[in-house]
CSV table of N, CA and C in Angstrom, one decimal:
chain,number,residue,atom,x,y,z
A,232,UNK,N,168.2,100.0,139.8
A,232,UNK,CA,169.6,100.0,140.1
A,232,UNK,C,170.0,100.8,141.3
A,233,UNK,N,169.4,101.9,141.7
A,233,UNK,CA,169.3,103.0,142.8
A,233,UNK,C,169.0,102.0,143.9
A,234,UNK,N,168.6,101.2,143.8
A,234,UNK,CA,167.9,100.0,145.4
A,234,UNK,C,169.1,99.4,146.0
A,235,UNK,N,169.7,98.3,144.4
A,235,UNK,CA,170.4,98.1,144.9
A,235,UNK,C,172.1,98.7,145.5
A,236,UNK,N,172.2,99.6,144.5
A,236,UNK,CA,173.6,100.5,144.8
A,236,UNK,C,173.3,100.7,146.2
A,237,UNK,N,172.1,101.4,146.7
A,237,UNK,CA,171.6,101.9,148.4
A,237,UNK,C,171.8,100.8,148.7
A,238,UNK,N,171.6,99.7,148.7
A,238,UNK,CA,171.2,98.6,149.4
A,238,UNK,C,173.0,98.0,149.8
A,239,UNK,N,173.6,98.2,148.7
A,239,UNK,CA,174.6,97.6,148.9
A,239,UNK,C,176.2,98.5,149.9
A,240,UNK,N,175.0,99.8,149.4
A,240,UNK,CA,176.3,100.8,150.3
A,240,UNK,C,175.6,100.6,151.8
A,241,UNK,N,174.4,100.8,152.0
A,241,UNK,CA,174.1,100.6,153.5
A,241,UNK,C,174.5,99.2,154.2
A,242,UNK,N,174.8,98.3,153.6
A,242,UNK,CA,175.3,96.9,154.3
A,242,UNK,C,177.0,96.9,154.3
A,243,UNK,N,177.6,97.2,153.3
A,243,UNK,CA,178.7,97.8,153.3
A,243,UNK,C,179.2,98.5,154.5
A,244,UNK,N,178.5,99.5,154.9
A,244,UNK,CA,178.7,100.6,156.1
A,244,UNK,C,178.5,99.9,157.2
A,245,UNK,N,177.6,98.5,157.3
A,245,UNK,CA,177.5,97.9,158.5
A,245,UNK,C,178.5,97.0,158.8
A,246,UNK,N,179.3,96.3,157.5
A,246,UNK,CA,180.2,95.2,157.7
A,246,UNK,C,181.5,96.4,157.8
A,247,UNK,N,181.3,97.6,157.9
A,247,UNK,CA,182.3,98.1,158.5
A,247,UNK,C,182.4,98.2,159.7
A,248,UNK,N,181.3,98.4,160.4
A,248,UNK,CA,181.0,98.8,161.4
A,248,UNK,C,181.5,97.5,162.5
A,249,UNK,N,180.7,96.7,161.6
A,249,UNK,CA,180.6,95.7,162.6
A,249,UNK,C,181.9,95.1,162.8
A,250,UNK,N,182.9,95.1,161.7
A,250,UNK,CA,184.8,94.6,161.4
A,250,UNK,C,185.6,95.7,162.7
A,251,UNK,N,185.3,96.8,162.2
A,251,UNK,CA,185.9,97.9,162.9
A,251,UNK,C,185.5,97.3,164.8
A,252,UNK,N,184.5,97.0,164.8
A,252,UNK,CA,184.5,96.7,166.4
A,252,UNK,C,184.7,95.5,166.9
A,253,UNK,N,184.7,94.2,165.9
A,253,UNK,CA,184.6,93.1,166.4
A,253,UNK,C,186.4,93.3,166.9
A,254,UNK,N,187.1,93.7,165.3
A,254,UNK,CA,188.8,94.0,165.4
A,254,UNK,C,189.2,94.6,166.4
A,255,UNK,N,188.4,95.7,166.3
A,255,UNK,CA,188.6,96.5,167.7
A,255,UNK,C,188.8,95.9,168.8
A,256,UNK,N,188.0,95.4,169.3
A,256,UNK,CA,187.5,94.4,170.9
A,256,UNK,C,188.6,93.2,170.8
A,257,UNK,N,189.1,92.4,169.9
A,257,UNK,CA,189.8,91.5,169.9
A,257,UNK,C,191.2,91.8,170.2
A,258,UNK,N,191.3,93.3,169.8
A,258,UNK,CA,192.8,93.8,169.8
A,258,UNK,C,193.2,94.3,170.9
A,259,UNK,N,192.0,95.1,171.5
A,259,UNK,CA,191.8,95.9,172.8
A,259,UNK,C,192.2,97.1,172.3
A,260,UNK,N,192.3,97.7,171.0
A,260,UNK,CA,192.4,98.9,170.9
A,260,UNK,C,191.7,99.5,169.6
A,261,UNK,N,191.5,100.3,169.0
A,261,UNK,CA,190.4,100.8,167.7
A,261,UNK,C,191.5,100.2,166.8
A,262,UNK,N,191.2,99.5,166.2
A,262,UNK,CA,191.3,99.3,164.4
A,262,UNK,C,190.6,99.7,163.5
A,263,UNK,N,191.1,100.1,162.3
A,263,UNK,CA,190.6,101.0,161.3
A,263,UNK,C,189.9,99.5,160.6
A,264,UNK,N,189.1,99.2,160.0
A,264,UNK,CA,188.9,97.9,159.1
A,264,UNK,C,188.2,98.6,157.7
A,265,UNK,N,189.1,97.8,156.8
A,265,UNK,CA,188.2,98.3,155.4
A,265,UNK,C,189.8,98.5,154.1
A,266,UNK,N,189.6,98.2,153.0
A,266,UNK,CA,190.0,98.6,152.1
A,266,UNK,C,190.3,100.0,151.5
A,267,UNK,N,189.3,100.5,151.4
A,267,UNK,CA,189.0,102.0,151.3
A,267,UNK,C,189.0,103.0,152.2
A,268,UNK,N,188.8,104.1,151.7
A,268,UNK,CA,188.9,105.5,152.9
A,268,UNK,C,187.8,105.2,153.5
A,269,UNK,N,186.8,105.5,153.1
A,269,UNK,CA,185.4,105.5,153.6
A,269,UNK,C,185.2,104.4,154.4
A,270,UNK,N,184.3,105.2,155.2
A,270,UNK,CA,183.9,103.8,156.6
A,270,UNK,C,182.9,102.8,155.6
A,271,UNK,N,183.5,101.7,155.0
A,271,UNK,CA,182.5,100.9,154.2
A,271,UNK,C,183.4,99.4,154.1
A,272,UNK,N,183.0,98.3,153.9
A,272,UNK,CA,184.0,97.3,153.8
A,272,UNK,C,182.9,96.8,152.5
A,273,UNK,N,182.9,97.1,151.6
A,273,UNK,CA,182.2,96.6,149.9
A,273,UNK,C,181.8,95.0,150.0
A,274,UNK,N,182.6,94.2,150.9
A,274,UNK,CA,182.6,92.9,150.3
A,274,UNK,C,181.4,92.9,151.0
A,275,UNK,N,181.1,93.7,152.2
A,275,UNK,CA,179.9,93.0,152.9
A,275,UNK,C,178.4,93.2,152.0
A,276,UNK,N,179.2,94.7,151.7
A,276,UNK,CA,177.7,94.7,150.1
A,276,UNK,C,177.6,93.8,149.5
A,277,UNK,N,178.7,93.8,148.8
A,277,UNK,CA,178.7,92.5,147.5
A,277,UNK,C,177.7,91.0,148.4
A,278,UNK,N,178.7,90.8,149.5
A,278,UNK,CA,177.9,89.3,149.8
A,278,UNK,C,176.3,89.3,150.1
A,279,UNK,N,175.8,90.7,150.5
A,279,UNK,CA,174.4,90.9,150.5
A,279,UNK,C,173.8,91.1,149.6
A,280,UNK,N,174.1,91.8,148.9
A,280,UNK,CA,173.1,91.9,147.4
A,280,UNK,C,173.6,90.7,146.7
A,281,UNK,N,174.5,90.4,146.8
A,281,UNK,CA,174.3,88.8,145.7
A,281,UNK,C,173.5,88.2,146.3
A,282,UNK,N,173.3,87.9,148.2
A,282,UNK,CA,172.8,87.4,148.2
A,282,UNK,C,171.0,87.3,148.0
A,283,UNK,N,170.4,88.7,147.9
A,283,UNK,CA,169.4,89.1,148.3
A,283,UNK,C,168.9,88.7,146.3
A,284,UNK,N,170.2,89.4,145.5
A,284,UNK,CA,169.7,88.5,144.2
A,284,UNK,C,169.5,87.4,143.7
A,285,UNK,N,170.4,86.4,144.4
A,285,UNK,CA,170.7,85.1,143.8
A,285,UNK,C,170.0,84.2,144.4
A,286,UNK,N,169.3,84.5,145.9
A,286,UNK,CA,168.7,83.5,146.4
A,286,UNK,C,167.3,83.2,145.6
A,287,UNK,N,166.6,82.1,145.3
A,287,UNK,CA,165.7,81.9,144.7
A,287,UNK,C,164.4,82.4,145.3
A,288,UNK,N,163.4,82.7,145.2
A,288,UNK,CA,162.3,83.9,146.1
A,288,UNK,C,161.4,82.7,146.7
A,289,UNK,N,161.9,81.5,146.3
A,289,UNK,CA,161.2,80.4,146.4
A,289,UNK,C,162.2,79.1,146.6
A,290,UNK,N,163.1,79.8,147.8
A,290,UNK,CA,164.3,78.5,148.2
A,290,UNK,C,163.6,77.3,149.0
A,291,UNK,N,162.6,77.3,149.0
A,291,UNK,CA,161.9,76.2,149.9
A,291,UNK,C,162.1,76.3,151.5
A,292,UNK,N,162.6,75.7,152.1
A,292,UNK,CA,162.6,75.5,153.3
A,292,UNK,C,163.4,76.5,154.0
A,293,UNK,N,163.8,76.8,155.2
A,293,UNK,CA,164.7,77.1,156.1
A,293,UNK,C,166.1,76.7,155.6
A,294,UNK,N,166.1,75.6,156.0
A,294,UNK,CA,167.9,74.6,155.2
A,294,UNK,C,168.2,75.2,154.3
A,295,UNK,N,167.2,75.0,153.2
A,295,UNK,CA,167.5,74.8,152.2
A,295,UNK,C,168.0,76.5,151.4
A,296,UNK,N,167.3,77.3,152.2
A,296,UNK,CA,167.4,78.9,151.7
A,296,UNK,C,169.1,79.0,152.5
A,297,UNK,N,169.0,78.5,154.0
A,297,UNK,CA,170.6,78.5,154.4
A,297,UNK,C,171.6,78.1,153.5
A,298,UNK,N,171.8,76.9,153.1
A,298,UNK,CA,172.7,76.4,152.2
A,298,UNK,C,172.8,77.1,151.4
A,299,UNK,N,171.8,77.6,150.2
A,299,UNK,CA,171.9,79.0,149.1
A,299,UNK,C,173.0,79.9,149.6
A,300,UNK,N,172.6,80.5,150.8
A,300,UNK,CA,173.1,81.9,151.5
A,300,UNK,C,174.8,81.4,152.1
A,301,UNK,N,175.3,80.1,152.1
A,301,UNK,CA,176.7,79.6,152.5
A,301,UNK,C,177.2,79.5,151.6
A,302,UNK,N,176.7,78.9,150.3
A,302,UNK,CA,177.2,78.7,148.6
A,302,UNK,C,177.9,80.6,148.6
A,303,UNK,N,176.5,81.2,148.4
A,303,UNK,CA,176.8,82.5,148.0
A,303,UNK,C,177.5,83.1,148.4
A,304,UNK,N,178.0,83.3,149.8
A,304,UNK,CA,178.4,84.2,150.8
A,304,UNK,C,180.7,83.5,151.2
A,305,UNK,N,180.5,82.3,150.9
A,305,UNK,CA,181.6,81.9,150.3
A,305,UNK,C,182.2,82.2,149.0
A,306,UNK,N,181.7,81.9,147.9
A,306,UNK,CA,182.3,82.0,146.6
A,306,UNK,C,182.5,83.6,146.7
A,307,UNK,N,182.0,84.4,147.3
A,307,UNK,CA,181.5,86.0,147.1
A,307,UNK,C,182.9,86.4,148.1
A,308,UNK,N,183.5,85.6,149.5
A,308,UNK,CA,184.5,86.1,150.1
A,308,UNK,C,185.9,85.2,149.4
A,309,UNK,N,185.5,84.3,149.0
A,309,UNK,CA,187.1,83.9,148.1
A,309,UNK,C,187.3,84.7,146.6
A,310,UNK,N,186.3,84.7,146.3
A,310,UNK,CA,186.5,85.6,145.2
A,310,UNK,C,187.4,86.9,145.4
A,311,UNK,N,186.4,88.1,146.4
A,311,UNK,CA,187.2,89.0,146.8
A,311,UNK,C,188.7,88.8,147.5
A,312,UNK,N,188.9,87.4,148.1
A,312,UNK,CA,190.0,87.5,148.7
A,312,UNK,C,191.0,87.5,147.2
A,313,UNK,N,190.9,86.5,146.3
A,313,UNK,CA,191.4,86.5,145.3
A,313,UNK,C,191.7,87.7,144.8
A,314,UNK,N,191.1,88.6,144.2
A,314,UNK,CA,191.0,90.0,143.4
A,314,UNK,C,191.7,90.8,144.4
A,315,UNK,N,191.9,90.9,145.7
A,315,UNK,CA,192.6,91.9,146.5
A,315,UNK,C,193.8,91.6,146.6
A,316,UNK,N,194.2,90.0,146.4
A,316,UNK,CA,195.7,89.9,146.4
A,316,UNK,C,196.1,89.9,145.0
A,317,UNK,N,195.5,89.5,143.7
A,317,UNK,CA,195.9,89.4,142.6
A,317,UNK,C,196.1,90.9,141.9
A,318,UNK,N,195.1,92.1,142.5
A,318,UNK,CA,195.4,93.3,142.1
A,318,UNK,C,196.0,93.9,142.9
A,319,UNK,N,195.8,93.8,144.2
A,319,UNK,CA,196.7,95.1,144.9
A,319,UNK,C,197.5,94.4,146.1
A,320,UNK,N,197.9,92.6,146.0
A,320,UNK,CA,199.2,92.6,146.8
A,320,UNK,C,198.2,92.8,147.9
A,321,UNK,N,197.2,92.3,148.7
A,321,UNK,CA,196.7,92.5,149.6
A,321,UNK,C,195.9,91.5,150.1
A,322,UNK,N,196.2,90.9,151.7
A,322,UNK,CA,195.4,90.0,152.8
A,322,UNK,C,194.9,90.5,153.0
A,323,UNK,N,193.5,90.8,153.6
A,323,UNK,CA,193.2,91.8,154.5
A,323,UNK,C,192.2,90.6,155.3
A,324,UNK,N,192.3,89.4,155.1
A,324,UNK,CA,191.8,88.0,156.2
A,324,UNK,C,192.6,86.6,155.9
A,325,UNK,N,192.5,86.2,157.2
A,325,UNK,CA,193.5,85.1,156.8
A,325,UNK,C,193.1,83.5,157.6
A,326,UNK,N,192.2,83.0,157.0
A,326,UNK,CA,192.0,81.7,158.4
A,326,UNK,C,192.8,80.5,158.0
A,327,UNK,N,193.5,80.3,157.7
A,327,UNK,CA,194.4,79.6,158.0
A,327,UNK,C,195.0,78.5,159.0
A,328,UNK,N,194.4,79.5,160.4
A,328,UNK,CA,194.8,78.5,161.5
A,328,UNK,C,193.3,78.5,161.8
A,329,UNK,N,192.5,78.5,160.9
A,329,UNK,CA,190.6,77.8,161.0
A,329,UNK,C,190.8,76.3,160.4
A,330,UNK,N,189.8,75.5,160.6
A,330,UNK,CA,189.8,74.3,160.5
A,330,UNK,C,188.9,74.8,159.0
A,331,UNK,N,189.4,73.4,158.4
A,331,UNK,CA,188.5,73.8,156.9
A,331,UNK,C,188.3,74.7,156.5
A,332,UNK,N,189.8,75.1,156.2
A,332,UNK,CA,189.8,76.6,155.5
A,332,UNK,C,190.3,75.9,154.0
A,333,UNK,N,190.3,76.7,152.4
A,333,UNK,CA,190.5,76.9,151.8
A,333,UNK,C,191.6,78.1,151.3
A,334,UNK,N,192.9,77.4,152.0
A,334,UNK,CA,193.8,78.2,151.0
A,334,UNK,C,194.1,79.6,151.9
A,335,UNK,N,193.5,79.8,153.2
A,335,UNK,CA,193.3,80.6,153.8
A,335,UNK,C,192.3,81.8,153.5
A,336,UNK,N,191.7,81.5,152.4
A,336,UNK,CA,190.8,82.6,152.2
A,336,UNK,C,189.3,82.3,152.8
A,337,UNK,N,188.8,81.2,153.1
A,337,UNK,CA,187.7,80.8,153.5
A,337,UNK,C,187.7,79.7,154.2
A,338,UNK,N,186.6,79.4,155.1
A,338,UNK,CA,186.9,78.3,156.2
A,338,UNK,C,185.2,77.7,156.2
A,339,UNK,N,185.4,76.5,156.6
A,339,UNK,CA,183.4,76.3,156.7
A,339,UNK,C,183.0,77.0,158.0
A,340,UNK,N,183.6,76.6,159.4
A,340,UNK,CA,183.2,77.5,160.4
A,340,UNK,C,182.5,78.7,160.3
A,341,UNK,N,183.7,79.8,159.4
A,341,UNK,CA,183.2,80.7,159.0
A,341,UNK,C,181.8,81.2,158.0
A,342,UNK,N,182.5,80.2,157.0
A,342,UNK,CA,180.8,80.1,156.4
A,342,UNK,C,179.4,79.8,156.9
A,343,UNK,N,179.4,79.1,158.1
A,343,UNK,CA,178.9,78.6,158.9
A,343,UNK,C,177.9,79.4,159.1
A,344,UNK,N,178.7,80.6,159.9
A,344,UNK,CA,178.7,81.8,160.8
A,344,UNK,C,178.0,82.9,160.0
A,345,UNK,N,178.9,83.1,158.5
A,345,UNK,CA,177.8,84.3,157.6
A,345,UNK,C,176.6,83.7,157.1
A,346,UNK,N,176.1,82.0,157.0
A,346,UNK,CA,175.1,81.7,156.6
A,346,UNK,C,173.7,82.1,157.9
A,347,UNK,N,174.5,81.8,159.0
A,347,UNK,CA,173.4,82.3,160.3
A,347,UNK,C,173.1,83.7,160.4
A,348,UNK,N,174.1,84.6,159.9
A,348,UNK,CA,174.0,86.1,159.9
A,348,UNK,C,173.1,86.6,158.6
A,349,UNK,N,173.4,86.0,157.8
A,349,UNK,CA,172.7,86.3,156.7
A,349,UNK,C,171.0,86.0,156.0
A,350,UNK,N,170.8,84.4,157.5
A,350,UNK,CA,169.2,84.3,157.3
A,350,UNK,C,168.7,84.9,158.2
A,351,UNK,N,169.6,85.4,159.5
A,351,UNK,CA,168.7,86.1,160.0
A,351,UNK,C,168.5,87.5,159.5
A,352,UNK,N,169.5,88.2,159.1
A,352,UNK,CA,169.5,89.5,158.3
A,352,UNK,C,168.4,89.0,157.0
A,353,UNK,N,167.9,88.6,156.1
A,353,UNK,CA,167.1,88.6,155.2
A,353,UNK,C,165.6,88.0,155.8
A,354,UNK,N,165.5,87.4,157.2
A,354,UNK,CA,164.3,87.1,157.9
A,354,UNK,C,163.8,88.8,158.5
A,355,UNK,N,164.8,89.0,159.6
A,355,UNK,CA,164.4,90.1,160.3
A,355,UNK,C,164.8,91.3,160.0
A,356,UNK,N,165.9,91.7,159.2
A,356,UNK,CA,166.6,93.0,159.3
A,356,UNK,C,166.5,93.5,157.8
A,357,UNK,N,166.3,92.6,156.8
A,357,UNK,CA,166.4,93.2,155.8
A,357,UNK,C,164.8,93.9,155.6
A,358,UNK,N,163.9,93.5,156.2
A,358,UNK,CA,162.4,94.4,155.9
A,358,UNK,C,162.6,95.9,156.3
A,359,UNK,N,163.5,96.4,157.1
A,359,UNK,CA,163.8,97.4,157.9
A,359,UNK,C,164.3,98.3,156.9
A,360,UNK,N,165.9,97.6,156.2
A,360,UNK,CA,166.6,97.8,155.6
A,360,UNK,C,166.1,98.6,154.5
A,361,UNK,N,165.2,97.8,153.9
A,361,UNK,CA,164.2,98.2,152.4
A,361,UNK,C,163.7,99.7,153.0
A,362,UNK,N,162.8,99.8,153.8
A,362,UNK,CA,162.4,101.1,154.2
A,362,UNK,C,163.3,102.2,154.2
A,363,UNK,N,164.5,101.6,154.9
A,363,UNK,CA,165.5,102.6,155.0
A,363,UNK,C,166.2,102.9,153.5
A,364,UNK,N,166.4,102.4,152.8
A,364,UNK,CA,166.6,102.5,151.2
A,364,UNK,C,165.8,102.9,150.3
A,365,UNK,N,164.5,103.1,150.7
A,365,UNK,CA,163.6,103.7,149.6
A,365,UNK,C,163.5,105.2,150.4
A,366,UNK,N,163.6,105.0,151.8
A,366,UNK,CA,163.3,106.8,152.4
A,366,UNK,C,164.6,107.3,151.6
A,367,UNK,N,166.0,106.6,152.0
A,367,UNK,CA,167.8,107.2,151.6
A,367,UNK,C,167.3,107.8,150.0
A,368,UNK,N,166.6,107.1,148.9
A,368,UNK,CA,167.2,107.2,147.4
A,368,UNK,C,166.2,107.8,147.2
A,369,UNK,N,165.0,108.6,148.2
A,369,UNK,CA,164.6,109.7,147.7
A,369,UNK,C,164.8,111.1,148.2
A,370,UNK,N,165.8,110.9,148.9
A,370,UNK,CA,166.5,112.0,149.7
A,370,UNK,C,166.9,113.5,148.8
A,371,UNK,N,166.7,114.7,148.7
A,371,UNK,CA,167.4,115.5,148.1
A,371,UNK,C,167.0,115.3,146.5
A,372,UNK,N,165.9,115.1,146.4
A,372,UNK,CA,164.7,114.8,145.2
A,372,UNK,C,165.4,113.5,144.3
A,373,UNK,N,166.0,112.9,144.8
A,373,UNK,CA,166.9,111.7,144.1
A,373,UNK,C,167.8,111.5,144.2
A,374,UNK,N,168.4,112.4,144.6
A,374,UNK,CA,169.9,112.9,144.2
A,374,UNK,C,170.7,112.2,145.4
A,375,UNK,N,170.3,112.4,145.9
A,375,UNK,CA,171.7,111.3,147.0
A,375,UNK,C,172.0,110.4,146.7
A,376,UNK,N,171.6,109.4,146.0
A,376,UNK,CA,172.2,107.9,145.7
A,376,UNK,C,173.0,108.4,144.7
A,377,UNK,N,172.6,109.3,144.0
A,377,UNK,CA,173.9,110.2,143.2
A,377,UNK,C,175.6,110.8,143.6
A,378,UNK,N,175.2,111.4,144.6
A,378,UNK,CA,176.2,112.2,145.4
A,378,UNK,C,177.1,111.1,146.1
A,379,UNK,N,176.0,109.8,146.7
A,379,UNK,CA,177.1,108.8,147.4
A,379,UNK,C,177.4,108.1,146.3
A,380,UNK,N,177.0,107.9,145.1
A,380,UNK,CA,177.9,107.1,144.2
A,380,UNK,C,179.1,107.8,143.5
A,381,UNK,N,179.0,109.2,143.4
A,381,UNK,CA,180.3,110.0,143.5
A,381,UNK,C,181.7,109.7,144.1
A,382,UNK,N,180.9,110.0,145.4
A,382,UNK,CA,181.7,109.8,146.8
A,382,UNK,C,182.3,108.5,146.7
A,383,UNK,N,181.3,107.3,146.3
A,383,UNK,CA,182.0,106.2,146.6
A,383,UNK,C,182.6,106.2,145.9
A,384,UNK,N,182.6,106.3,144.3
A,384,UNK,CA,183.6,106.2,143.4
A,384,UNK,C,185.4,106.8,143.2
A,385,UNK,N,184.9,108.2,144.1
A,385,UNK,CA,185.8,108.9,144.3
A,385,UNK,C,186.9,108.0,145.1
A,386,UNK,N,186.4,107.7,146.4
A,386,UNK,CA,187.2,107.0,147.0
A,386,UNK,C,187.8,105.8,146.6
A,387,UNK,N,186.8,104.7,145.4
A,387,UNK,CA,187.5,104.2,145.2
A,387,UNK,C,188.7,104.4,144.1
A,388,UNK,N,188.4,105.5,143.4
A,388,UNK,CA,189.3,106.0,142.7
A,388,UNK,C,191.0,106.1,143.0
A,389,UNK,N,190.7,106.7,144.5
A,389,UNK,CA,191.8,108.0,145.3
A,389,UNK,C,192.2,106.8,146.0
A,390,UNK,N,191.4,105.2,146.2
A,390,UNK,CA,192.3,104.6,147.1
A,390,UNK,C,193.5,103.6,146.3
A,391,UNK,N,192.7,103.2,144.7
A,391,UNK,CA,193.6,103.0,143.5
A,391,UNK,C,194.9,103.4,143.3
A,392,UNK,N,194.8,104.9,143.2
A,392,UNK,CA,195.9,105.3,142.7
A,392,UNK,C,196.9,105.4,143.9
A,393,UNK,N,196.3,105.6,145.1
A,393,UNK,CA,197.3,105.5,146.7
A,393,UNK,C,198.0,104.7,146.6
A,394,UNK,N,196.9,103.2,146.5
A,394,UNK,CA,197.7,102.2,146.6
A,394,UNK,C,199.0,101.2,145.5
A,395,UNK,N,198.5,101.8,144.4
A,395,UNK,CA,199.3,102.0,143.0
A,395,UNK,C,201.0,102.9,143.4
A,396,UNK,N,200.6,103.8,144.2
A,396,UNK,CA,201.9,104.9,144.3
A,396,UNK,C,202.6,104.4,145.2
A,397,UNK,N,202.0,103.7,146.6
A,397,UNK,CA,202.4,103.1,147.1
A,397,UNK,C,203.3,102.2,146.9
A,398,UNK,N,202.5,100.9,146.4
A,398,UNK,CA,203.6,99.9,145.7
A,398,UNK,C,204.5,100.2,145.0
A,399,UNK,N,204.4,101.3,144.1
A,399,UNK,CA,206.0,101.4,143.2
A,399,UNK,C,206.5,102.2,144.0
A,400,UNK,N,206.1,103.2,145.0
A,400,UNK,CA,207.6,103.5,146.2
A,400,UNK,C,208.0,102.1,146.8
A,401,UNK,N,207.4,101.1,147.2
A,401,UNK,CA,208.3,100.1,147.9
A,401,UNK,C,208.6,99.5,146.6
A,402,UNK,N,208.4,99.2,145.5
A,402,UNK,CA,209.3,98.5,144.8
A,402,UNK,C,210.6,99.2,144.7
A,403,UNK,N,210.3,100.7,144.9
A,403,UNK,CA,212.1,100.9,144.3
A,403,UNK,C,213.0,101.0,145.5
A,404,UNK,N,212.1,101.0,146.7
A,404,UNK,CA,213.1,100.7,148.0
A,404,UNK,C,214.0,99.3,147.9
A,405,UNK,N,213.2,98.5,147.1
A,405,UNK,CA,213.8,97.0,147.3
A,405,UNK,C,215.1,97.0,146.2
């Protein structure tokens, strides 16, 4: 369970990384990207370890492990789009003016696009990744995957209840 929590907070920190700058560069100026306090965007975890779970160890071919990783990596970003507006009143993507989008929460282009990112990330980047997860979760004689599951929890705690206080100050504005 330590692999994957590491696993899913280190890809998390990258789909921040990577939101924060793509946003950034499109806007021409730094955008904060992410749900939470912490430099982390969760859904990019979530879409990686589902995917790194759910793909069969034995997808057959090239194609055929791609299409797995489009299935997965879709249902995994409408879902979240769902749960973020259904709990907290929140877009935080919108393709809508994408071709073959669904509802604005998902587009095939885009799927497209995370299915290419995601076989090359589980071809070339994820053997790296592993190393770097087994050095992180023995850090501080174990204890770090501890300390960041604090941390992460914490935040998502403290961003709950923000965002909770938040909406009932604008509801009573209204």
């Amino acid at each position: 369970m330590t692999i994957i929590f590491m696993t899913f907070l280190v890809y998390a920190v990258i789909g921040w990384i990577w939101e924060s700058f793509y946003c950034s560069f499109k806007a021409g100026r730094y955008v904060y990207r992410g749900f939470l306090l912490g430099p982390y965007c969760p859904v990019y975890g979530f879409g990686v370890v589902s995917v790194l779970l759910l793909v069969p160890k034995e997808a057959g071919t090239m194609l055929n492990l791609y299409f797995n990783i489009v299935v997965i990596v879709t249902v995994v970003e409408y879902l979240a789009s769902v749960l973020l507006e259904k709990f907290f009143q929140m877009q935080l993507w919108d393709y809508s003016e994408v071709p073959l989008n669904i509802q604005g929460r998902v587009a095939v282009p885009v799927s497209v696009f995370w299915g290419v990112g995601c076989l090359f990330l589980i071809k070339v980047i994820q053997p790296q990744i592993d190393k770097l997860v087994t050095l992180l979760s023995g850090l501080l004689n174990g204890w770090l995957p501890v300390l960041l599951l604090i941390l992460f929890l914490a935040d998502v705690i403290t961003t709950l209840i923000y965002t909770q206080t938040v909406q009932k100050e604008l509801v009573g504005l209204v």
